[in-house]
Amino acid sequence: MKNKLEIFKKAQDLLDEPEVQALLDYCEKLEDELIDLKFEKDKNKQLIMLDMIKEVVKGCNAIEKEQAEHERFGYEAPNYQETISNLKRYILSQCRDNQIYL
């Protein structure tokens, strides 16, 4: 993509025309809106990641609680491999659905 001033490199005198100035101002406004949109998109991904991390922590807390109950009451031990696989599947599906690349 060319810099908007490079377009008028061979016709610098056109930069003084009001219509060209209006066009350049419009381009600048669109660039600002694009930057804002990219920021909002990134911010939304941060919120998605935060939510995903909270869910993982919640899952870890549940496993810790289950382990404590096992030790206290002699229950069957948690299946950590299945839990890890479920957490990994959850994270990868959330990333795929929200186009987050790890």
PDB file of C-alpha atoms in Angstrom:
ATOM      1  CA  MET A   1       0.000   0.000   0.000  1.00  0.00           C
ATOM      2  CA  LYS A   2       1.379   3.364  -1.007  1.00  0.00           C
ATOM      3  CA  ASN A   3       1.701   6.307   1.302  1.00  0.00           C
ATOM      4  CA  LYS A   4      -0.951   8.823   0.291  1.00  0.00           C
ATOM      5  CA  LEU A   5       1.699  11.496  -0.328  1.00  0.00           C
ATOM      6  CA  GLU A   6       3.667   9.143  -2.594  1.00  0.00           C
ATOM      7  CA  ILE A   7       0.672   9.056  -4.920  1.00  0.00           C
ATOM      8  CA  PHE A   8       1.129  12.779  -5.596  1.00  0.00           C
ATOM      9  CA  LYS A   9       4.936  12.614  -5.753  1.00  0.00           C
ATOM     10  CA  LYS A  10       5.024  13.660  -9.423  1.00  0.00           C
ATOM     11  CA  ALA A  11       2.228  16.215  -9.037  1.00  0.00           C
ATOM     12  CA  GLN A  12       3.021  18.070  -5.822  1.00  0.00           C
ATOM     13  CA  ASP A  13       0.983  21.082  -6.979  1.00  0.00           C
ATOM     14  CA  LEU A  14      -2.210  18.974  -6.702  1.00  0.00           C
ATOM     15  CA  LEU A  15      -1.696  18.792  -2.930  1.00  0.00           C
ATOM     16  CA  ASP A  16      -2.789  22.437  -2.710  1.00  0.00           C
ATOM     17  CA  GLU A  17      -6.164  21.706  -4.304  1.00  0.00           C
ATOM     18  CA  PRO A  18      -9.070  21.737  -1.802  1.00  0.00           C
ATOM     19  CA  GLU A  19     -10.506  18.525  -3.206  1.00  0.00           C
ATOM     20  CA  VAL A  20      -7.189  16.714  -2.760  1.00  0.00           C
ATOM     21  CA  GLN A  21      -6.862  18.076   0.780  1.00  0.00           C
ATOM     22  CA  ALA A  22     -10.398  16.849   1.532  1.00  0.00           C
ATOM     23  CA  LEU A  23      -9.499  13.428   0.121  1.00  0.00           C
ATOM     24  CA  LEU A  24      -6.322  13.237   2.209  1.00  0.00           C
ATOM     25  CA  ASP A  25      -8.257  14.259   5.345  1.00  0.00           C
ATOM     26  CA  TYR A  26     -10.830  11.576   4.575  1.00  0.00           C
ATOM     27  CA  CYS A  27      -8.064   8.981   4.143  1.00  0.00           C
ATOM     28  CA  GLU A  28      -6.562   9.969   7.474  1.00  0.00           C
ATOM     29  CA  LYS A  29      -9.956   9.620   9.172  1.00  0.00           C
ATOM     30  CA  LEU A  30     -10.406   6.145   7.661  1.00  0.00           C
ATOM     31  CA  GLU A  31      -6.917   5.130   8.820  1.00  0.00           C
ATOM     32  CA  ASP A  32      -7.775   6.250  12.371  1.00  0.00           C
ATOM     33  CA  GLU A  33     -11.018   4.252  12.271  1.00  0.00           C
ATOM     34  CA  LEU A  34      -9.120   1.194  11.050  1.00  0.00           C
ATOM     35  CA  ILE A  35      -6.626   1.517  13.900  1.00  0.00           C
ATOM     36  CA  ASP A  36      -9.515   1.831  16.381  1.00  0.00           C
ATOM     37  CA  LEU A  37     -11.186  -1.238  14.886  1.00  0.00           C
ATOM     38  CA  LYS A  38      -7.982  -3.270  15.136  1.00  0.00           C
ATOM     39  CA  PHE A  39      -7.593  -2.163  18.767  1.00  0.00           C
ATOM     40  CA  GLU A  40     -11.168  -3.214  19.597  1.00  0.00           C
ATOM     41  CA  LYS A  41     -10.611  -6.575  17.897  1.00  0.00           C
ATOM     42  CA  ASP A  42      -7.450  -7.154  19.943  1.00  0.00           C
ATOM     43  CA  LYS A  43      -9.194  -5.988  23.109  1.00  0.00           C
ATOM     44  CA  ASN A  44     -12.020  -8.478  22.493  1.00  0.00           C
ATOM     45  CA  LYS A  45      -9.479 -11.255  22.078  1.00  0.00           C
ATOM     46  CA  GLN A  46      -7.936 -10.263  25.386  1.00  0.00           C
ATOM     47  CA  LEU A  47     -11.326 -10.586  27.048  1.00  0.00           C
ATOM     48  CA  ILE A  48     -11.829 -13.990  25.452  1.00  0.00           C
ATOM     49  CA  MET A  49      -8.407 -15.110  26.667  1.00  0.00           C
ATOM     50  CA  LEU A  50      -9.161 -13.795  30.163  1.00  0.00           C
ATOM     51  CA  ASP A  51     -12.434 -15.722  30.239  1.00  0.00           C
ATOM     52  CA  MET A  52     -10.677 -18.848  29.003  1.00  0.00           C
ATOM     53  CA  ILE A  53      -7.992 -18.568  31.691  1.00  0.00           C
ATOM     54  CA  LYS A  54     -10.667 -18.125  34.370  1.00  0.00           C
ATOM     55  CA  GLU A  55     -12.344 -21.333  33.177  1.00  0.00           C
ATOM     56  CA  VAL A  56      -9.035 -23.207  33.304  1.00  0.00           C
ATOM     57  CA  VAL A  57      -8.372 -21.968  36.841  1.00  0.00           C
ATOM     58  CA  LYS A  58     -11.894 -22.991  37.833  1.00  0.00           C
ATOM     59  CA  GLY A  59     -11.221 -26.470  36.441  1.00  0.00           C
ATOM     60  CA  CYS A  60      -7.926 -26.692  38.314  1.00  0.00           C
ATOM     61  CA  ASN A  61      -9.633 -25.652  41.554  1.00  0.00           C
ATOM     62  CA  ALA A  62     -12.246 -28.376  41.063  1.00  0.00           C
ATOM     63  CA  ILE A  63      -9.503 -30.981  40.600  1.00  0.00           C
ATOM     64  CA  GLU A  64      -7.719 -29.763  43.740  1.00  0.00           C
ATOM     65  CA  LYS A  65     -10.972 -30.016  45.683  1.00  0.00           C
ATOM     66  CA  GLU A  66     -11.591 -33.510  44.337  1.00  0.00           C
ATOM     67  CA  GLN A  67      -8.037 -34.516  45.313  1.00  0.00           C
ATOM     68  CA  ALA A  68      -8.535 -33.140  48.843  1.00  0.00           C
ATOM     69  CA  GLU A  69     -11.786 -35.104  49.178  1.00  0.00           C
ATOM     70  CA  HIS A  70     -10.004 -38.215  47.932  1.00  0.00           C
ATOM     71  CA  GLU A  71      -7.334 -37.829  50.570  1.00  0.00           C
ATOM     72  CA  ARG A  72      -9.859 -37.026  53.307  1.00  0.00           C
ATOM     73  CA  PHE A  73     -12.504 -39.662  52.572  1.00  0.00           C
ATOM     74  CA  GLY A  74     -10.608 -42.268  50.553  1.00  0.00           C
ATOM     75  CA  TYR A  75     -12.515 -41.641  47.294  1.00  0.00           C
ATOM     76  CA  GLU A  76     -11.217 -42.868  43.968  1.00  0.00           C
ATOM     77  CA  ALA A  77      -8.346 -40.688  42.722  1.00  0.00           C
ATOM     78  CA  PRO A  78      -9.158 -38.145  39.972  1.00  0.00           C
ATOM     79  CA  ASN A  79      -8.299 -39.048  36.408  1.00  0.00           C
ATOM     80  CA  TYR A  80      -5.764 -36.289  35.768  1.00  0.00           C
ATOM     81  CA  GLN A  81      -5.036 -37.400  32.208  1.00  0.00           C
ATOM     82  CA  GLU A  82      -8.697 -36.998  31.222  1.00  0.00           C
ATOM     83  CA  THR A  83      -8.881 -33.629  32.973  1.00  0.00           C
ATOM     84  CA  ILE A  84      -5.773 -32.367  31.208  1.00  0.00           C
ATOM     85  CA  SER A  85      -7.122 -33.574  27.862  1.00  0.00           C
ATOM     86  CA  ASN A  86     -10.461 -31.837  28.497  1.00  0.00           C
ATOM     87  CA  LEU A  87      -8.766 -28.555  29.439  1.00  0.00           C
ATOM     88  CA  LYS A  88      -6.507 -28.718  26.387  1.00  0.00           C
ATOM     89  CA  ARG A  89      -9.472 -29.476  24.102  1.00  0.00           C
ATOM     90  CA  TYR A  90     -11.391 -26.541  25.620  1.00  0.00           C
ATOM     91  CA  ILE A  91      -8.500 -24.116  25.140  1.00  0.00           C
ATOM     92  CA  LEU A  92      -7.852 -25.206  21.550  1.00  0.00           C
ATOM     93  CA  SER A  93     -11.535 -25.025  20.598  1.00  0.00           C
ATOM     94  CA  GLN A  94     -11.867 -21.528  22.089  1.00  0.00           C
ATOM     95  CA  CYS A  95      -8.753 -20.400  20.238  1.00  0.00           C
ATOM     96  CA  ARG A  96     -10.007 -21.858  16.954  1.00  0.00           C
ATOM     97  CA  ASP A  97     -13.493 -20.332  17.361  1.00  0.00           C
ATOM     98  CA  ASN A  98     -12.075 -16.886  18.178  1.00  0.00           C
ATOM     99  CA  GLN A  99      -9.109 -16.956  15.790  1.00  0.00           C
ATOM    100  CA  ILE A 100      -6.563 -16.738  18.592  1.00  0.00           C
ATOM    101  CA  TYR A 101      -3.191 -18.169  17.673  1.00  0.00           C
ATOM    102  CA  LEU A 102      -0.985 -19.567  20.412  1.00  0.00           C
TER     103      LEU A 102
END
